[in-house]
Short mmCIF file of N, CA, C and O in Angstrom, two decimals:
data_model
loop_
_atom_site.label_atom_id
_atom_site.label_comp_id
_atom_site.label_asym_id
_atom_site.label_seq_id
_atom_site.Cartn_x
_atom_site.Cartn_y
_atom_site.Cartn_z
N MET A 18 7.32 33.01 -1.80
CA MET A 18 8.02 32.23 -2.80
C MET A 18 7.46 32.59 -4.16
O MET A 18 6.25 32.68 -4.34
N ASP A 19 8.31 32.75 -5.14
CA ASP A 19 7.91 33.10 -6.48
C ASP A 19 7.37 31.86 -7.19
O ASP A 19 8.10 30.89 -7.40
N THR A 20 6.09 31.88 -7.56
CA THR A 20 5.48 30.71 -8.19
C THR A 20 5.86 30.60 -9.65
O THR A 20 5.66 29.55 -10.26
N ASP A 21 6.39 31.66 -10.25
CA ASP A 21 6.78 31.62 -11.66
C ASP A 21 8.20 31.12 -11.85
O ASP A 21 8.62 30.87 -12.97
N ALA A 22 8.95 30.99 -10.78
CA ALA A 22 10.33 30.53 -10.89
C ALA A 22 10.35 29.05 -11.23
O ALA A 22 9.54 28.28 -10.73
N PRO A 23 11.28 28.63 -12.08
CA PRO A 23 11.36 27.21 -12.42
C PRO A 23 11.82 26.40 -11.21
O PRO A 23 12.57 26.88 -10.38
N MET A 24 11.33 25.16 -11.15
CA MET A 24 11.73 24.28 -10.05
C MET A 24 13.14 23.78 -10.29
O MET A 24 13.56 23.53 -11.42
N ASP A 25 13.91 23.65 -9.24
CA ASP A 25 15.26 23.13 -9.32
C ASP A 25 15.19 21.61 -9.31
O ASP A 25 14.98 21.00 -8.28
N THR A 26 15.36 21.00 -10.48
CA THR A 26 15.24 19.55 -10.59
C THR A 26 16.45 18.82 -10.05
O THR A 26 16.43 17.62 -9.88
N ASP A 27 17.54 19.56 -9.81
CA ASP A 27 18.74 18.92 -9.28
C ASP A 27 18.81 19.00 -7.76
O ASP A 27 19.75 18.52 -7.16
N ALA A 28 17.81 19.62 -7.13
CA ALA A 28 17.80 19.76 -5.68
C ALA A 28 17.47 18.42 -5.04
O ALA A 28 16.67 17.64 -5.56
N PRO A 29 18.08 18.10 -3.90
CA PRO A 29 17.77 16.84 -3.23
C PRO A 29 16.34 16.84 -2.69
O PRO A 29 15.74 17.88 -2.47
N ASP A 30 15.82 15.65 -2.50
CA ASP A 30 14.46 15.54 -1.95
C ASP A 30 14.48 15.83 -0.45
O ASP A 30 15.51 16.20 0.11
N ALA A 31 13.33 15.65 0.20
CA ALA A 31 13.17 16.03 1.61
C ALA A 31 14.13 15.28 2.54
O ALA A 31 14.51 15.79 3.58
N GLU A 32 14.51 14.07 2.18
CA GLU A 32 15.38 13.28 3.05
C GLU A 32 16.85 13.39 2.65
O GLU A 32 17.69 12.65 3.14
N GLY A 33 17.16 14.29 1.71
CA GLY A 33 18.55 14.51 1.35
C GLY A 33 19.07 13.62 0.24
O GLY A 33 20.23 13.70 -0.12
N GLY A 34 18.24 12.75 -0.31
CA GLY A 34 18.67 11.86 -1.38
C GLY A 34 18.54 12.53 -2.74
O GLY A 34 18.04 13.64 -2.85
N PRO A 35 18.98 11.85 -3.77
CA PRO A 35 18.85 12.39 -5.11
C PRO A 35 17.38 12.62 -5.47
O PRO A 35 16.49 11.94 -4.95
N PRO A 36 17.10 13.58 -6.35
CA PRO A 36 15.71 13.88 -6.70
C PRO A 36 15.04 12.68 -7.37
O PRO A 36 15.66 11.94 -8.11
N GLY A 37 13.77 12.47 -7.06
CA GLY A 37 13.01 11.39 -7.65
C GLY A 37 13.01 10.10 -6.86
O GLY A 37 12.24 9.20 -7.14
N LEU A 38 13.88 9.99 -5.88
CA LEU A 38 13.95 8.74 -5.12
C LEU A 38 12.82 8.61 -4.10
O LEU A 38 12.50 7.50 -3.68
N GLN A 39 12.23 9.72 -3.70
CA GLN A 39 11.15 9.64 -2.73
C GLN A 39 9.97 8.83 -3.29
O GLN A 39 9.40 8.00 -2.59
N ALA A 40 9.64 9.05 -4.55
CA ALA A 40 8.56 8.29 -5.17
C ALA A 40 8.92 6.81 -5.24
O ALA A 40 8.06 5.94 -5.02
N GLU A 41 10.17 6.51 -5.52
CA GLU A 41 10.60 5.11 -5.58
C GLU A 41 10.54 4.46 -4.20
O GLU A 41 10.09 3.32 -4.06
N ARG A 42 10.95 5.18 -3.16
CA ARG A 42 10.86 4.64 -1.80
C ARG A 42 9.41 4.40 -1.40
O ARG A 42 9.10 3.41 -0.75
N THR A 43 8.53 5.31 -1.79
CA THR A 43 7.11 5.14 -1.48
C THR A 43 6.55 3.92 -2.17
O THR A 43 5.82 3.13 -1.58
N ARG A 44 6.91 3.73 -3.43
CA ARG A 44 6.43 2.55 -4.16
C ARG A 44 6.95 1.27 -3.52
O ARG A 44 6.21 0.29 -3.39
N LEU A 45 8.21 1.27 -3.12
CA LEU A 45 8.77 0.09 -2.46
C LEU A 45 8.08 -0.19 -1.13
O LEU A 45 7.87 -1.35 -0.76
N ALA A 46 7.71 0.86 -0.40
CA ALA A 46 6.99 0.67 0.87
C ALA A 46 5.63 0.04 0.63
O ALA A 46 5.22 -0.87 1.38
N TRP A 47 4.92 0.48 -0.40
CA TRP A 47 3.62 -0.12 -0.73
C TRP A 47 3.81 -1.59 -1.13
O TRP A 47 3.00 -2.45 -0.78
N THR A 48 4.89 -1.88 -1.85
CA THR A 48 5.15 -3.26 -2.26
C THR A 48 5.46 -4.15 -1.06
O THR A 48 4.98 -5.28 -0.98
N ARG A 49 6.24 -3.64 -0.11
CA ARG A 49 6.52 -4.42 1.10
C ARG A 49 5.24 -4.66 1.90
O ARG A 49 5.04 -5.75 2.44
N THR A 50 4.39 -3.67 1.97
CA THR A 50 3.12 -3.83 2.67
C THR A 50 2.27 -4.89 1.98
O THR A 50 1.64 -5.73 2.64
N ALA A 51 2.25 -4.86 0.66
CA ALA A 51 1.48 -5.86 -0.10
C ALA A 51 2.03 -7.26 0.13
O ALA A 51 1.26 -8.22 0.28
N LEU A 52 3.34 -7.39 0.17
CA LEU A 52 3.95 -8.70 0.40
C LEU A 52 3.60 -9.24 1.78
O LEU A 52 3.28 -10.42 1.92
N SER A 53 3.63 -8.39 2.78
CA SER A 53 3.28 -8.86 4.12
C SER A 53 1.80 -9.21 4.22
O SER A 53 1.43 -10.21 4.86
N ALA A 54 0.93 -8.44 3.55
CA ALA A 54 -0.50 -8.77 3.55
C ALA A 54 -0.75 -10.08 2.80
O ALA A 54 -1.58 -10.89 3.22
N ALA A 55 -0.02 -10.30 1.71
CA ALA A 55 -0.18 -11.56 0.97
C ALA A 55 0.27 -12.75 1.82
O ALA A 55 -0.36 -13.82 1.78
N ALA A 56 1.32 -12.57 2.60
CA ALA A 56 1.79 -13.65 3.47
C ALA A 56 0.73 -13.97 4.54
O ALA A 56 0.44 -15.14 4.81
N VAL A 57 0.14 -12.94 5.12
CA VAL A 57 -0.91 -13.15 6.12
C VAL A 57 -2.12 -13.83 5.47
O VAL A 57 -2.70 -14.76 6.03
N GLY A 58 -2.49 -13.38 4.27
CA GLY A 58 -3.61 -14.00 3.56
C GLY A 58 -3.36 -15.46 3.25
O GLY A 58 -4.25 -16.30 3.38
N ALA A 59 -2.13 -15.78 2.85
CA ALA A 59 -1.79 -17.18 2.56
C ALA A 59 -1.84 -18.03 3.83
O ALA A 59 -2.32 -19.17 3.80
N LEU A 60 -1.36 -17.48 4.95
CA LEU A 60 -1.43 -18.22 6.21
C LEU A 60 -2.87 -18.42 6.67
O LEU A 60 -3.22 -19.49 7.19
N LEU A 61 -3.70 -17.40 6.46
CA LEU A 61 -5.11 -17.55 6.82
C LEU A 61 -5.78 -18.60 5.95
O LEU A 61 -6.59 -19.40 6.45
N ALA A 62 -5.46 -18.63 4.66
CA ALA A 62 -6.04 -19.63 3.76
C ALA A 62 -5.56 -21.03 4.13
O ALA A 62 -6.33 -21.99 4.08
N HIS A 63 -4.31 -21.14 4.52
CA HIS A 63 -3.75 -22.44 4.89
C HIS A 63 -4.42 -23.00 6.15
O HIS A 63 -4.67 -24.20 6.25
N GLY A 64 -4.72 -22.12 7.10
CA GLY A 64 -5.31 -22.57 8.36
C GLY A 64 -6.83 -22.47 8.41
O GLY A 64 -7.41 -22.74 9.45
N ALA A 65 -7.44 -22.10 7.30
CA ALA A 65 -8.90 -21.92 7.30
C ALA A 65 -9.61 -23.25 7.48
O ALA A 65 -9.25 -24.26 6.86
N GLU A 66 -10.62 -23.24 8.34
CA GLU A 66 -11.40 -24.44 8.59
C GLU A 66 -12.86 -24.26 8.17
O GLU A 66 -13.64 -25.18 8.30
N SER A 67 -13.20 -23.07 7.72
CA SER A 67 -14.59 -22.82 7.33
C SER A 67 -14.61 -21.85 6.15
O SER A 67 -13.59 -21.30 5.75
N ALA A 68 -15.81 -21.65 5.64
CA ALA A 68 -15.98 -20.70 4.54
C ALA A 68 -15.64 -19.28 4.98
O ALA A 68 -15.10 -18.49 4.19
N LEU A 69 -15.94 -18.96 6.23
CA LEU A 69 -15.61 -17.63 6.75
C LEU A 69 -14.10 -17.41 6.75
O LEU A 69 -13.62 -16.32 6.40
N GLY A 70 -13.34 -18.42 7.12
CA GLY A 70 -11.89 -18.32 7.12
C GLY A 70 -11.34 -18.09 5.72
O GLY A 70 -10.45 -17.27 5.51
N PHE A 71 -11.90 -18.82 4.74
CA PHE A 71 -11.46 -18.63 3.36
C PHE A 71 -11.88 -17.25 2.83
O PHE A 71 -11.14 -16.62 2.08
N ALA A 72 -13.04 -16.79 3.24
CA ALA A 72 -13.49 -15.46 2.81
C ALA A 72 -12.57 -14.38 3.38
O ALA A 72 -12.20 -13.43 2.67
N CYS A 73 -12.21 -14.51 4.64
CA CYS A 73 -11.29 -13.53 5.25
C CYS A 73 -9.92 -13.57 4.57
O CYS A 73 -9.31 -12.53 4.34
N ALA A 74 -9.45 -14.76 4.24
CA ALA A 74 -8.17 -14.88 3.52
C ALA A 74 -8.27 -14.21 2.16
O ALA A 74 -7.34 -13.52 1.73
N GLY A 75 -9.39 -14.37 1.49
CA GLY A 75 -9.59 -13.73 0.19
C GLY A 75 -9.62 -12.21 0.30
O GLY A 75 -9.08 -11.51 -0.56
N VAL A 76 -10.22 -11.70 1.37
CA VAL A 76 -10.24 -10.25 1.59
C VAL A 76 -8.83 -9.72 1.78
O VAL A 76 -8.43 -8.71 1.20
N VAL A 77 -8.05 -10.42 2.59
CA VAL A 77 -6.67 -9.98 2.85
C VAL A 77 -5.84 -10.05 1.56
O VAL A 77 -5.08 -9.13 1.25
N LEU A 78 -5.99 -11.11 0.79
CA LEU A 78 -5.26 -11.22 -0.47
C LEU A 78 -5.71 -10.16 -1.47
O LEU A 78 -4.89 -9.61 -2.22
N GLY A 79 -6.99 -9.86 -1.48
CA GLY A 79 -7.48 -8.78 -2.34
C GLY A 79 -6.91 -7.43 -1.94
O GLY A 79 -6.58 -6.59 -2.80
N CYS A 80 -6.77 -7.21 -0.65
CA CYS A 80 -6.15 -5.97 -0.17
C CYS A 80 -4.69 -5.89 -0.58
O CYS A 80 -4.18 -4.81 -0.88
N ALA A 81 -4.01 -7.04 -0.61
CA ALA A 81 -2.61 -7.05 -1.05
C ALA A 81 -2.51 -6.57 -2.50
O ALA A 81 -1.62 -5.79 -2.85
N VAL A 82 -3.42 -7.03 -3.34
CA VAL A 82 -3.45 -6.56 -4.73
C VAL A 82 -3.74 -5.06 -4.77
O VAL A 82 -3.13 -4.32 -5.54
N GLY A 83 -4.64 -4.61 -3.91
CA GLY A 83 -4.95 -3.18 -3.84
C GLY A 83 -3.75 -2.35 -3.41
O GLY A 83 -3.55 -1.23 -3.91
N PHE A 84 -2.93 -2.88 -2.51
CA PHE A 84 -1.72 -2.16 -2.09
C PHE A 84 -0.76 -1.97 -3.26
O PHE A 84 -0.17 -0.91 -3.44
N VAL A 85 -0.59 -3.02 -4.06
CA VAL A 85 0.29 -2.91 -5.22
C VAL A 85 -0.25 -1.87 -6.21
O VAL A 85 0.49 -1.04 -6.72
N ARG A 86 -1.54 -1.92 -6.46
CA ARG A 86 -2.14 -0.97 -7.40
C ARG A 86 -2.04 0.45 -6.89
O ARG A 86 -1.77 1.38 -7.64
N CYS A 87 -2.24 0.65 -5.59
CA CYS A 87 -2.15 1.99 -5.02
C CYS A 87 -0.73 2.51 -5.10
O CYS A 87 -0.50 3.68 -5.46
N GLY A 88 0.24 1.67 -4.80
CA GLY A 88 1.64 2.08 -4.88
C GLY A 88 2.05 2.44 -6.30
O GLY A 88 2.75 3.43 -6.53
N THR A 89 1.59 1.66 -7.25
CA THR A 89 1.90 1.94 -8.65
C THR A 89 1.26 3.24 -9.10
O THR A 89 1.88 4.06 -9.79
N ALA A 90 0.02 3.45 -8.72
CA ALA A 90 -0.68 4.68 -9.11
C ALA A 90 -0.01 5.91 -8.50
O ALA A 90 0.16 6.93 -9.17
N ARG A 91 0.40 5.82 -7.24
CA ARG A 91 1.07 6.96 -6.61
C ARG A 91 2.44 7.21 -7.21
O ARG A 91 2.90 8.34 -7.28
N TYR A 92 3.10 6.16 -7.66
CA TYR A 92 4.41 6.32 -8.30
C TYR A 92 4.26 7.06 -9.63
O TYR A 92 5.04 7.93 -9.97
N ARG A 93 3.23 6.69 -10.38
CA ARG A 93 3.01 7.33 -11.69
C ARG A 93 2.44 8.74 -11.56
O ARG A 93 2.81 9.63 -12.30
N ARG A 94 1.53 8.93 -10.63
CA ARG A 94 0.83 10.20 -10.49
C ARG A 94 1.61 11.21 -9.67
O ARG A 94 1.49 12.40 -9.85
N GLY A 95 2.39 10.72 -8.73
CA GLY A 95 3.12 11.62 -7.85
C GLY A 95 2.38 11.78 -6.53
O GLY A 95 1.30 11.24 -6.32
N ALA A 96 2.99 12.51 -5.64
CA ALA A 96 2.41 12.71 -4.31
C ALA A 96 1.17 13.57 -4.40
O ALA A 96 1.03 14.40 -5.27
N GLY A 97 0.30 13.35 -3.48
CA GLY A 97 -0.93 14.11 -3.39
C GLY A 97 -1.79 13.50 -2.32
O GLY A 97 -1.41 12.51 -1.67
N PRO A 98 -2.95 14.04 -2.12
CA PRO A 98 -3.83 13.48 -1.08
C PRO A 98 -4.30 12.08 -1.45
O PRO A 98 -4.55 11.79 -2.61
N LEU A 99 -4.40 11.24 -0.44
CA LEU A 99 -4.88 9.88 -0.66
C LEU A 99 -6.40 9.86 -0.69
O LEU A 99 -7.06 10.66 -0.03
N SER A 100 -6.94 8.93 -1.43
CA SER A 100 -8.39 8.75 -1.48
C SER A 100 -8.88 8.13 -0.18
O SER A 100 -8.11 7.52 0.57
N TRP A 101 -10.17 8.22 0.06
CA TRP A 101 -10.75 7.66 1.28
C TRP A 101 -10.60 6.14 1.33
O TRP A 101 -10.46 5.55 2.39
N TRP A 102 -10.61 5.49 0.16
CA TRP A 102 -10.57 4.04 0.13
C TRP A 102 -9.21 3.49 0.56
O TRP A 102 -9.10 2.32 0.92
N VAL A 103 -8.17 4.31 0.52
CA VAL A 103 -6.85 3.83 0.95
C VAL A 103 -6.85 3.58 2.45
O VAL A 103 -6.25 2.63 2.94
N GLY A 104 -7.57 4.39 3.21
CA GLY A 104 -7.70 4.16 4.65
C GLY A 104 -8.43 2.88 4.94
O GLY A 104 -8.05 2.11 5.84
N VAL A 105 -9.49 2.62 4.18
CA VAL A 105 -10.23 1.36 4.34
C VAL A 105 -9.33 0.19 3.97
O VAL A 105 -9.30 -0.84 4.65
N LEU A 106 -8.57 0.35 2.89
CA LEU A 106 -7.66 -0.69 2.44
C LEU A 106 -6.60 -1.00 3.49
O LEU A 106 -6.18 -2.14 3.64
N ALA A 107 -6.19 0.00 4.23
CA ALA A 107 -5.16 -0.19 5.25
C ALA A 107 -5.69 -0.91 6.49
O ALA A 107 -4.97 -1.65 7.15
N VAL A 108 -6.96 -0.71 6.81
CA VAL A 108 -7.53 -1.28 8.04
C VAL A 108 -8.16 -2.65 7.78
O VAL A 108 -8.16 -3.52 8.66
N LEU A 109 -8.68 -2.87 6.60
CA LEU A 109 -9.44 -4.08 6.30
C LEU A 109 -8.67 -5.39 6.51
O LEU A 109 -9.25 -6.34 7.05
N PRO A 110 -7.39 -5.52 6.12
CA PRO A 110 -6.71 -6.79 6.36
C PRO A 110 -6.62 -7.16 7.83
O PRO A 110 -6.78 -8.33 8.19
N GLY A 111 -6.38 -6.19 8.69
CA GLY A 111 -6.30 -6.47 10.12
C GLY A 111 -7.64 -6.92 10.68
O GLY A 111 -7.71 -7.86 11.48
N VAL A 112 -8.70 -6.27 10.25
CA VAL A 112 -10.04 -6.65 10.70
C VAL A 112 -10.39 -8.05 10.21
O VAL A 112 -10.91 -8.88 10.97
N ALA A 113 -10.10 -8.32 8.94
CA ALA A 113 -10.41 -9.65 8.37
C ALA A 113 -9.60 -10.74 9.07
O ALA A 113 -10.12 -11.82 9.36
N ALA A 114 -8.32 -10.48 9.35
CA ALA A 114 -7.50 -11.46 10.04
C ALA A 114 -8.03 -11.71 11.45
O ALA A 114 -8.07 -12.85 11.93
N LEU A 115 -8.43 -10.66 12.12
CA LEU A 115 -8.98 -10.81 13.48
C LEU A 115 -10.27 -11.62 13.47
O LEU A 115 -10.45 -12.53 14.30
N VAL A 116 -11.14 -11.36 12.51
CA VAL A 116 -12.37 -12.13 12.39
C VAL A 116 -12.07 -13.61 12.13
O VAL A 116 -12.67 -14.50 12.72
N ALA A 117 -11.11 -13.86 11.24
CA ALA A 117 -10.76 -15.25 10.91
C ALA A 117 -10.20 -15.98 12.12
O ALA A 117 -10.54 -17.14 12.36
N VAL A 118 -9.37 -15.31 12.88
CA VAL A 118 -8.77 -15.96 14.06
C VAL A 118 -9.83 -16.18 15.15
O VAL A 118 -9.87 -17.24 15.77
N LEU A 119 -10.69 -15.20 15.36
CA LEU A 119 -11.73 -15.34 16.39
C LEU A 119 -12.78 -16.37 16.00
O LEU A 119 -13.39 -16.99 16.88
N ALA A 120 -13.02 -16.56 14.71
CA ALA A 120 -14.02 -17.52 14.26
C ALA A 120 -13.51 -18.95 14.36
O ALA A 120 -14.31 -19.89 14.25
N ARG A 121 -12.26 -19.12 14.55
CA ARG A 121 -11.68 -20.45 14.64
C ARG A 121 -12.10 -21.15 15.86
O ARG A 121 -12.21 -21.32 16.84
#
């Protein structure tokens, strides 16, 4: 492939949609993930009976904020490799929710 050739900005993206929509779909996916994590965090806070339960709810809610920030950053920056902390961010809400439920 010729690297000096200009990119075709009118070409459809990988899924056949108009160009530029892939970034928008990715941002919306991160937002949906954040909304579901916020709902889980709110439910954990509502049912918390100890400081550990509230701490786990806070961790999940903090991860929800991190999801929104990550989605926004990827939308602005474009596709590329994810940082190591995104993997931690993806696993942490599940671990915190499990700890909160088991501690009950």
